[in-house]
Amino acid sequence: MKQIIPLFILFFLLTTNLFSQTLADLKLKPKEIPKNYVLSDGNICITPQACTFYNDIETYSNIVGTVKSKAIQSFKNKADKGSIMYFEFDHVFKGDRFLQGLLWGKDGQPTDEHPEEYLAKGKFLIIWSFRPDSAIREKSEAKIEGILQ
């Protein structure tokens, strides 16, 4: 019985961290943005599929779940541009196969033509619409993976 209590506390702390996060916690803060990047208004998706998913997420709600909130950050510099799309769902995101098909088609994974990547963890979904060598993408991925362990 004494061993169960510490395990329960550890489980509670780990799950509380995941479920107490907000989209604001996941977004890059001004001091986290690499110096050669600037924020840009609107969306700058590499492919139209990613932005269509963001703009029309309600259309896909019966497949992926109901969105509680969403946000987008777009960045650019001389050699790189793109958007990070953040979604929080009412329940656990359930559209992995659908999203893979929408973003990548029959390839089922990122390609040079469709380089988007995403992370689905619990109620959160983050889509990076950048080229693979993007510094801002790497910075965001590291931050989000650290928060949503």
mmCIF file with all atom_site columns, C-alpha atoms in Angstrom:
data_model
loop_
_atom_site.group_PDB
_atom_site.id
_atom_site.type_symbol
_atom_site.label_atom_id
_atom_site.label_alt_id
_atom_site.label_comp_id
_atom_site.label_asym_id
_atom_site.label_entity_id
_atom_site.label_seq_id
_atom_site.pdbx_PDB_ins_code
_atom_site.Cartn_x
_atom_site.Cartn_y
_atom_site.Cartn_z
_atom_site.occupancy
_atom_site.B_iso_or_equiv
_atom_site.pdbx_formal_charge
_atom_site.auth_seq_id
_atom_site.auth_comp_id
_atom_site.auth_asym_id
_atom_site.auth_atom_id
_atom_site.pdbx_PDB_model_num
ATOM 1   C CA . MET A 1 1   ? 0.000   0.000  0.000   1.00 0.00 ? 1   MET A CA 1
ATOM 2   C CA . LYS A 1 2   ? 2.829   2.397  0.816   1.00 0.00 ? 2   LYS A CA 1
ATOM 3   C CA . GLN A 1 3   ? 4.291   1.888  -2.675  1.00 0.00 ? 3   GLN A CA 1
ATOM 4   C CA . ILE A 1 4   ? 0.997   2.743  -4.358  1.00 0.00 ? 4   ILE A CA 1
ATOM 5   C CA . ILE A 1 5   ? 0.767   6.215  -2.822  1.00 0.00 ? 5   ILE A CA 1
ATOM 6   C CA . PRO A 1 6   ? 4.088   7.525  -4.280  1.00 0.00 ? 6   PRO A CA 1
ATOM 7   C CA . LEU A 1 7   ? 3.180   6.039  -7.672  1.00 0.00 ? 7   LEU A CA 1
ATOM 8   C CA . PHE A 1 8   ? -0.209  7.725  -7.539  1.00 0.00 ? 8   PHE A CA 1
ATOM 9   C CA . ILE A 1 9   ? 1.394   11.061 -6.643  1.00 0.00 ? 9   ILE A CA 1
ATOM 10  C CA . LEU A 1 10  ? 3.913   10.730 -9.491  1.00 0.00 ? 10  LEU A CA 1
ATOM 11  C CA . PHE A 1 11  ? 1.145   9.859  -11.967 1.00 0.00 ? 11  PHE A CA 1
ATOM 12  C CA . PHE A 1 12  ? -0.934  12.809 -10.754 1.00 0.00 ? 12  PHE A CA 1
ATOM 13  C CA . LEU A 1 13  ? 1.970   15.247 -11.141 1.00 0.00 ? 13  LEU A CA 1
ATOM 14  C CA . LEU A 1 14  ? 2.799   14.027 -14.635 1.00 0.00 ? 14  LEU A CA 1
ATOM 15  C CA . THR A 1 15  ? -0.777  14.165 -15.889 1.00 0.00 ? 15  THR A CA 1
ATOM 16  C CA . THR A 1 16  ? -1.476  17.489 -14.203 1.00 0.00 ? 16  THR A CA 1
ATOM 17  C CA . ASN A 1 17  ? 1.436   19.038 -16.115 1.00 0.00 ? 17  ASN A CA 1
ATOM 18  C CA . LEU A 1 18  ? 0.069   17.831 -19.451 1.00 0.00 ? 18  LEU A CA 1
ATOM 19  C CA . PHE A 1 19  ? -3.522  18.857 -18.840 1.00 0.00 ? 19  PHE A CA 1
ATOM 20  C CA . SER A 1 20  ? -2.803  22.204 -17.186 1.00 0.00 ? 20  SER A CA 1
ATOM 21  C CA . GLN A 1 21  ? -1.001  23.568 -20.238 1.00 0.00 ? 21  GLN A CA 1
ATOM 22  C CA . THR A 1 22  ? -2.550  26.165 -22.517 1.00 0.00 ? 22  THR A CA 1
ATOM 23  C CA . LEU A 1 23  ? -1.837  27.187 -26.085 1.00 0.00 ? 23  LEU A CA 1
ATOM 24  C CA . ALA A 1 24  ? -0.151  30.334 -24.746 1.00 0.00 ? 24  ALA A CA 1
ATOM 25  C CA . ASP A 1 25  ? 2.368   28.117 -22.920 1.00 0.00 ? 25  ASP A CA 1
ATOM 26  C CA . LEU A 1 26  ? 3.237   26.335 -26.178 1.00 0.00 ? 26  LEU A CA 1
ATOM 27  C CA . LYS A 1 27  ? 3.674   29.411 -28.360 1.00 0.00 ? 27  LYS A CA 1
ATOM 28  C CA . LEU A 1 28  ? 7.100   30.944 -28.831 1.00 0.00 ? 28  LEU A CA 1
ATOM 29  C CA . LYS A 1 29  ? 7.612   34.059 -26.738 1.00 0.00 ? 29  LYS A CA 1
ATOM 30  C CA . PRO A 1 30  ? 9.431   37.063 -28.269 1.00 0.00 ? 30  PRO A CA 1
ATOM 31  C CA . LYS A 1 31  ? 12.658  36.274 -26.395 1.00 0.00 ? 31  LYS A CA 1
ATOM 32  C CA . GLU A 1 32  ? 12.591  32.671 -27.733 1.00 0.00 ? 32  GLU A CA 1
ATOM 33  C CA . ILE A 1 33  ? 12.432  33.698 -31.394 1.00 0.00 ? 33  ILE A CA 1
ATOM 34  C CA . PRO A 1 34  ? 15.828  33.519 -33.117 1.00 0.00 ? 34  PRO A CA 1
ATOM 35  C CA . LYS A 1 35  ? 17.154  37.019 -33.844 1.00 0.00 ? 35  LYS A CA 1
ATOM 36  C CA . ASN A 1 36  ? 17.004  36.801 -37.633 1.00 0.00 ? 36  ASN A CA 1
ATOM 37  C CA . TYR A 1 37  ? 13.249  35.917 -37.645 1.00 0.00 ? 37  TYR A CA 1
ATOM 38  C CA . VAL A 1 38  ? 10.279  38.264 -37.482 1.00 0.00 ? 38  VAL A CA 1
ATOM 39  C CA . LEU A 1 39  ? 6.665   37.531 -36.653 1.00 0.00 ? 39  LEU A CA 1
ATOM 40  C CA . SER A 1 40  ? 4.319   37.850 -39.592 1.00 0.00 ? 40  SER A CA 1
ATOM 41  C CA . ASP A 1 41  ? 0.552   38.329 -39.698 1.00 0.00 ? 41  ASP A CA 1
ATOM 42  C CA . GLY A 1 42  ? -1.696  35.638 -41.129 1.00 0.00 ? 42  GLY A CA 1
ATOM 43  C CA . ASN A 1 43  ? -0.520  32.249 -42.201 1.00 0.00 ? 43  ASN A CA 1
ATOM 44  C CA . ILE A 1 44  ? 2.456   31.302 -44.336 1.00 0.00 ? 44  ILE A CA 1
ATOM 45  C CA . CYS A 1 45  ? 1.993   27.579 -44.823 1.00 0.00 ? 45  CYS A CA 1
ATOM 46  C CA . ILE A 1 46  ? 4.373   25.692 -47.090 1.00 0.00 ? 46  ILE A CA 1
ATOM 47  C CA . THR A 1 47  ? 1.450   23.742 -48.564 1.00 0.00 ? 47  THR A CA 1
ATOM 48  C CA . PRO A 1 48  ? -2.229  24.704 -48.777 1.00 0.00 ? 48  PRO A CA 1
ATOM 49  C CA . GLN A 1 49  ? -3.363  21.519 -47.000 1.00 0.00 ? 49  GLN A CA 1
ATOM 50  C CA . ALA A 1 50  ? -1.972  22.646 -43.641 1.00 0.00 ? 50  ALA A CA 1
ATOM 51  C CA . CYS A 1 51  ? -3.631  26.072 -43.780 1.00 0.00 ? 51  CYS A CA 1
ATOM 52  C CA . THR A 1 52  ? -6.897  24.580 -45.034 1.00 0.00 ? 52  THR A CA 1
ATOM 53  C CA . PHE A 1 53  ? -6.908  22.278 -42.018 1.00 0.00 ? 53  PHE A CA 1
ATOM 54  C CA . TYR A 1 54  ? -6.292  25.254 -39.709 1.00 0.00 ? 54  TYR A CA 1
ATOM 55  C CA . ASN A 1 55  ? -8.856  27.544 -41.353 1.00 0.00 ? 55  ASN A CA 1
ATOM 56  C CA . ASP A 1 56  ? -11.583 24.903 -41.729 1.00 0.00 ? 56  ASP A CA 1
ATOM 57  C CA . ILE A 1 57  ? -10.953 22.737 -38.648 1.00 0.00 ? 57  ILE A CA 1
ATOM 58  C CA . GLU A 1 58  ? -14.658 22.748 -37.792 1.00 0.00 ? 58  GLU A CA 1
ATOM 59  C CA . THR A 1 59  ? -15.340 20.932 -41.084 1.00 0.00 ? 59  THR A CA 1
ATOM 60  C CA . TYR A 1 60  ? -13.216 18.023 -39.858 1.00 0.00 ? 60  TYR A CA 1
ATOM 61  C CA . SER A 1 61  ? -14.533 17.919 -36.267 1.00 0.00 ? 61  SER A CA 1
ATOM 62  C CA . ASN A 1 62  ? -16.423 14.654 -36.764 1.00 0.00 ? 62  ASN A CA 1
ATOM 63  C CA . ILE A 1 63  ? -13.102 13.031 -37.759 1.00 0.00 ? 63  ILE A CA 1
ATOM 64  C CA . VAL A 1 64  ? -10.546 14.722 -35.470 1.00 0.00 ? 64  VAL A CA 1
ATOM 65  C CA . GLY A 1 65  ? -12.671 15.928 -32.554 1.00 0.00 ? 65  GLY A CA 1
ATOM 66  C CA . THR A 1 66  ? -14.029 19.291 -31.463 1.00 0.00 ? 66  THR A CA 1
ATOM 67  C CA . VAL A 1 67  ? -11.537 22.142 -31.170 1.00 0.00 ? 67  VAL A CA 1
ATOM 68  C CA . LYS A 1 68  ? -11.610 24.054 -27.911 1.00 0.00 ? 68  LYS A CA 1
ATOM 69  C CA . SER A 1 69  ? -9.149  26.710 -29.123 1.00 0.00 ? 69  SER A CA 1
ATOM 70  C CA . LYS A 1 70  ? -6.599  27.328 -31.833 1.00 0.00 ? 70  LYS A CA 1
ATOM 71  C CA . ALA A 1 71  ? -3.786  29.774 -32.546 1.00 0.00 ? 71  ALA A CA 1
ATOM 72  C CA . ILE A 1 72  ? -1.205  30.369 -35.239 1.00 0.00 ? 72  ILE A CA 1
ATOM 73  C CA . GLN A 1 73  ? 2.229   31.959 -35.316 1.00 0.00 ? 73  GLN A CA 1
ATOM 74  C CA . SER A 1 74  ? 3.917   32.801 -38.596 1.00 0.00 ? 74  SER A CA 1
ATOM 75  C CA . PHE A 1 75  ? 7.575   33.684 -38.996 1.00 0.00 ? 75  PHE A CA 1
ATOM 76  C CA . LYS A 1 76  ? 9.920   34.663 -41.766 1.00 0.00 ? 76  LYS A CA 1
ATOM 77  C CA . ASN A 1 77  ? 13.478  35.664 -42.500 1.00 0.00 ? 77  ASN A CA 1
ATOM 78  C CA . LYS A 1 78  ? 15.469  35.937 -45.742 1.00 0.00 ? 78  LYS A CA 1
ATOM 79  C CA . ALA A 1 79  ? 15.800  32.174 -46.221 1.00 0.00 ? 79  ALA A CA 1
ATOM 80  C CA . ASP A 1 80  ? 12.898  30.681 -44.258 1.00 0.00 ? 80  ASP A CA 1
ATOM 81  C CA . LYS A 1 81  ? 9.207   31.201 -43.684 1.00 0.00 ? 81  LYS A CA 1
ATOM 82  C CA . GLY A 1 82  ? 6.270   29.237 -42.348 1.00 0.00 ? 82  GLY A CA 1
ATOM 83  C CA . SER A 1 83  ? 3.619   28.836 -39.678 1.00 0.00 ? 83  SER A CA 1
ATOM 84  C CA . ILE A 1 84  ? 3.116   26.937 -36.456 1.00 0.00 ? 84  ILE A CA 1
ATOM 85  C CA . MET A 1 85  ? -0.497  25.937 -35.842 1.00 0.00 ? 85  MET A CA 1
ATOM 86  C CA . TYR A 1 86  ? -1.638  25.117 -32.325 1.00 0.00 ? 86  TYR A CA 1
ATOM 87  C CA . PHE A 1 87  ? -4.864  23.281 -31.492 1.00 0.00 ? 87  PHE A CA 1
ATOM 88  C CA . GLU A 1 88  ? -6.443  22.298 -28.199 1.00 0.00 ? 88  GLU A CA 1
ATOM 89  C CA . PHE A 1 89  ? -9.306  19.813 -28.452 1.00 0.00 ? 89  PHE A CA 1
ATOM 90  C CA . ASP A 1 90  ? -12.133 19.139 -26.016 1.00 0.00 ? 90  ASP A CA 1
ATOM 91  C CA . HIS A 1 91  ? -10.930 15.538 -25.821 1.00 0.00 ? 91  HIS A CA 1
ATOM 92  C CA . VAL A 1 92  ? -7.873  13.619 -26.963 1.00 0.00 ? 92  VAL A CA 1
ATOM 93  C CA . PHE A 1 93  ? -6.998  14.284 -30.620 1.00 0.00 ? 93  PHE A CA 1
ATOM 94  C CA . LYS A 1 94  ? -8.164  11.288 -32.642 1.00 0.00 ? 94  LYS A CA 1
ATOM 95  C CA . GLY A 1 95  ? -7.340  12.135 -36.247 1.00 0.00 ? 95  GLY A CA 1
ATOM 96  C CA . ASP A 1 96  ? -3.788  10.827 -36.796 1.00 0.00 ? 96  ASP A CA 1
ATOM 97  C CA . ARG A 1 97  ? -4.506  8.791  -39.926 1.00 0.00 ? 97  ARG A CA 1
ATOM 98  C CA . PHE A 1 98  ? -6.719  11.474 -41.414 1.00 0.00 ? 98  PHE A CA 1
ATOM 99  C CA . LEU A 1 99  ? -4.139  14.219 -40.788 1.00 0.00 ? 99  LEU A CA 1
ATOM 100 C CA . GLN A 1 100 ? -1.324  12.113 -42.246 1.00 0.00 ? 100 GLN A CA 1
ATOM 101 C CA . GLY A 1 101 ? -3.342  11.597 -45.422 1.00 0.00 ? 101 GLY A CA 1
ATOM 102 C CA . LEU A 1 102 ? -4.309  15.262 -45.634 1.00 0.00 ? 102 LEU A CA 1
ATOM 103 C CA . LEU A 1 103 ? -0.774  16.590 -45.113 1.00 0.00 ? 103 LEU A CA 1
ATOM 104 C CA . TRP A 1 104 ? 1.290   13.962 -46.921 1.00 0.00 ? 104 TRP A CA 1
ATOM 105 C CA . GLY A 1 105 ? -1.055  12.029 -49.207 1.00 0.00 ? 105 GLY A CA 1
ATOM 106 C CA . LYS A 1 106 ? -0.173  8.460  -50.093 1.00 0.00 ? 106 LYS A CA 1
ATOM 107 C CA . ASP A 1 107 ? 3.448   8.910  -48.907 1.00 0.00 ? 107 ASP A CA 1
ATOM 108 C CA . GLY A 1 108 ? 2.270   8.833  -45.288 1.00 0.00 ? 108 GLY A CA 1
ATOM 109 C CA . GLN A 1 109 ? 5.264   10.872 -44.123 1.00 0.00 ? 109 GLN A CA 1
ATOM 110 C CA . PRO A 1 110 ? 6.876   14.247 -44.806 1.00 0.00 ? 110 PRO A CA 1
ATOM 111 C CA . THR A 1 111 ? 8.471   14.790 -48.213 1.00 0.00 ? 111 THR A CA 1
ATOM 112 C CA . ASP A 1 112 ? 10.311  17.671 -49.868 1.00 0.00 ? 112 ASP A CA 1
ATOM 113 C CA . GLU A 1 113 ? 7.037   18.725 -51.462 1.00 0.00 ? 113 GLU A CA 1
ATOM 114 C CA . HIS A 1 114 ? 5.002   18.284 -48.238 1.00 0.00 ? 114 HIS A CA 1
ATOM 115 C CA . PRO A 1 115 ? 7.445   18.923 -45.361 1.00 0.00 ? 115 PRO A CA 1
ATOM 116 C CA . GLU A 1 116 ? 4.914   19.583 -42.591 1.00 0.00 ? 116 GLU A CA 1
ATOM 117 C CA . GLU A 1 117 ? 5.324   17.692 -39.349 1.00 0.00 ? 117 GLU A CA 1
ATOM 118 C CA . TYR A 1 118 ? 3.038   17.488 -36.373 1.00 0.00 ? 118 TYR A CA 1
ATOM 119 C CA . LEU A 1 119 ? 2.875   16.373 -32.771 1.00 0.00 ? 119 LEU A CA 1
ATOM 120 C CA . ALA A 1 120 ? -0.341  15.098 -31.215 1.00 0.00 ? 120 ALA A CA 1
ATOM 121 C CA . LYS A 1 121 ? -0.194  14.677 -27.453 1.00 0.00 ? 121 LYS A CA 1
ATOM 122 C CA . GLY A 1 122 ? -3.368  14.308 -25.433 1.00 0.00 ? 122 GLY A CA 1
ATOM 123 C CA . LYS A 1 123 ? -5.680  17.199 -26.224 1.00 0.00 ? 123 LYS A CA 1
ATOM 124 C CA . PHE A 1 124 ? -2.995  19.144 -28.105 1.00 0.00 ? 124 PHE A CA 1
ATOM 125 C CA . LEU A 1 125 ? -2.007  19.125 -31.763 1.00 0.00 ? 125 LEU A CA 1
ATOM 126 C CA . ILE A 1 126 ? 0.816   21.234 -33.161 1.00 0.00 ? 126 ILE A CA 1
ATOM 127 C CA . ILE A 1 127 ? 1.595   21.420 -36.889 1.00 0.00 ? 127 ILE A CA 1
ATOM 128 C CA . TRP A 1 128 ? 4.861   22.903 -38.146 1.00 0.00 ? 128 TRP A CA 1
ATOM 129 C CA . SER A 1 129 ? 4.619   24.106 -41.734 1.00 0.00 ? 129 SER A CA 1
ATOM 130 C CA . PHE A 1 130 ? 8.307   24.804 -42.371 1.00 0.00 ? 130 PHE A CA 1
ATOM 131 C CA . ARG A 1 131 ? 11.147  23.242 -44.320 1.00 0.00 ? 131 ARG A CA 1
ATOM 132 C CA . PRO A 1 132 ? 13.067  20.545 -42.369 1.00 0.00 ? 132 PRO A CA 1
ATOM 133 C CA . ASP A 1 133 ? 16.153  22.715 -41.793 1.00 0.00 ? 133 ASP A CA 1
ATOM 134 C CA . SER A 1 134 ? 14.200  25.592 -40.233 1.00 0.00 ? 134 SER A CA 1
ATOM 135 C CA . ALA A 1 135 ? 15.792  27.014 -37.068 1.00 0.00 ? 135 ALA A CA 1
ATOM 136 C CA . ILE A 1 136 ? 12.467  28.335 -35.789 1.00 0.00 ? 136 ILE A CA 1
ATOM 137 C CA . ARG A 1 137 ? 10.872  24.929 -36.274 1.00 0.00 ? 137 ARG A CA 1
ATOM 138 C CA . GLU A 1 138 ? 13.668  23.261 -34.288 1.00 0.00 ? 138 GLU A CA 1
ATOM 139 C CA . LYS A 1 139 ? 13.316  25.829 -31.492 1.00 0.00 ? 139 LYS A CA 1
ATOM 140 C CA . SER A 1 140 ? 9.547   25.335 -31.300 1.00 0.00 ? 140 SER A CA 1
ATOM 141 C CA . GLU A 1 141 ? 9.736   21.530 -31.455 1.00 0.00 ? 141 GLU A CA 1
ATOM 142 C CA . ALA A 1 142 ? 12.251  21.437 -28.597 1.00 0.00 ? 142 ALA A CA 1
ATOM 143 C CA . LYS A 1 143 ? 10.106  23.738 -26.446 1.00 0.00 ? 143 LYS A CA 1
ATOM 144 C CA . ILE A 1 144 ? 6.863   21.868 -27.070 1.00 0.00 ? 144 ILE A CA 1
ATOM 145 C CA . GLU A 1 145 ? 8.365   18.414 -26.595 1.00 0.00 ? 145 GLU A CA 1
ATOM 146 C CA . GLY A 1 146 ? 9.798   19.617 -23.274 1.00 0.00 ? 146 GLY A CA 1
ATOM 147 C CA . ILE A 1 147 ? 6.410   20.889 -22.126 1.00 0.00 ? 147 ILE A CA 1
ATOM 148 C CA . LEU A 1 148 ? 4.235   18.022 -23.397 1.00 0.00 ? 148 LEU A CA 1
ATOM 149 C CA . GLN A 1 149 ? 6.599   15.173 -22.466 1.00 0.00 ? 149 GLN A CA 1
#
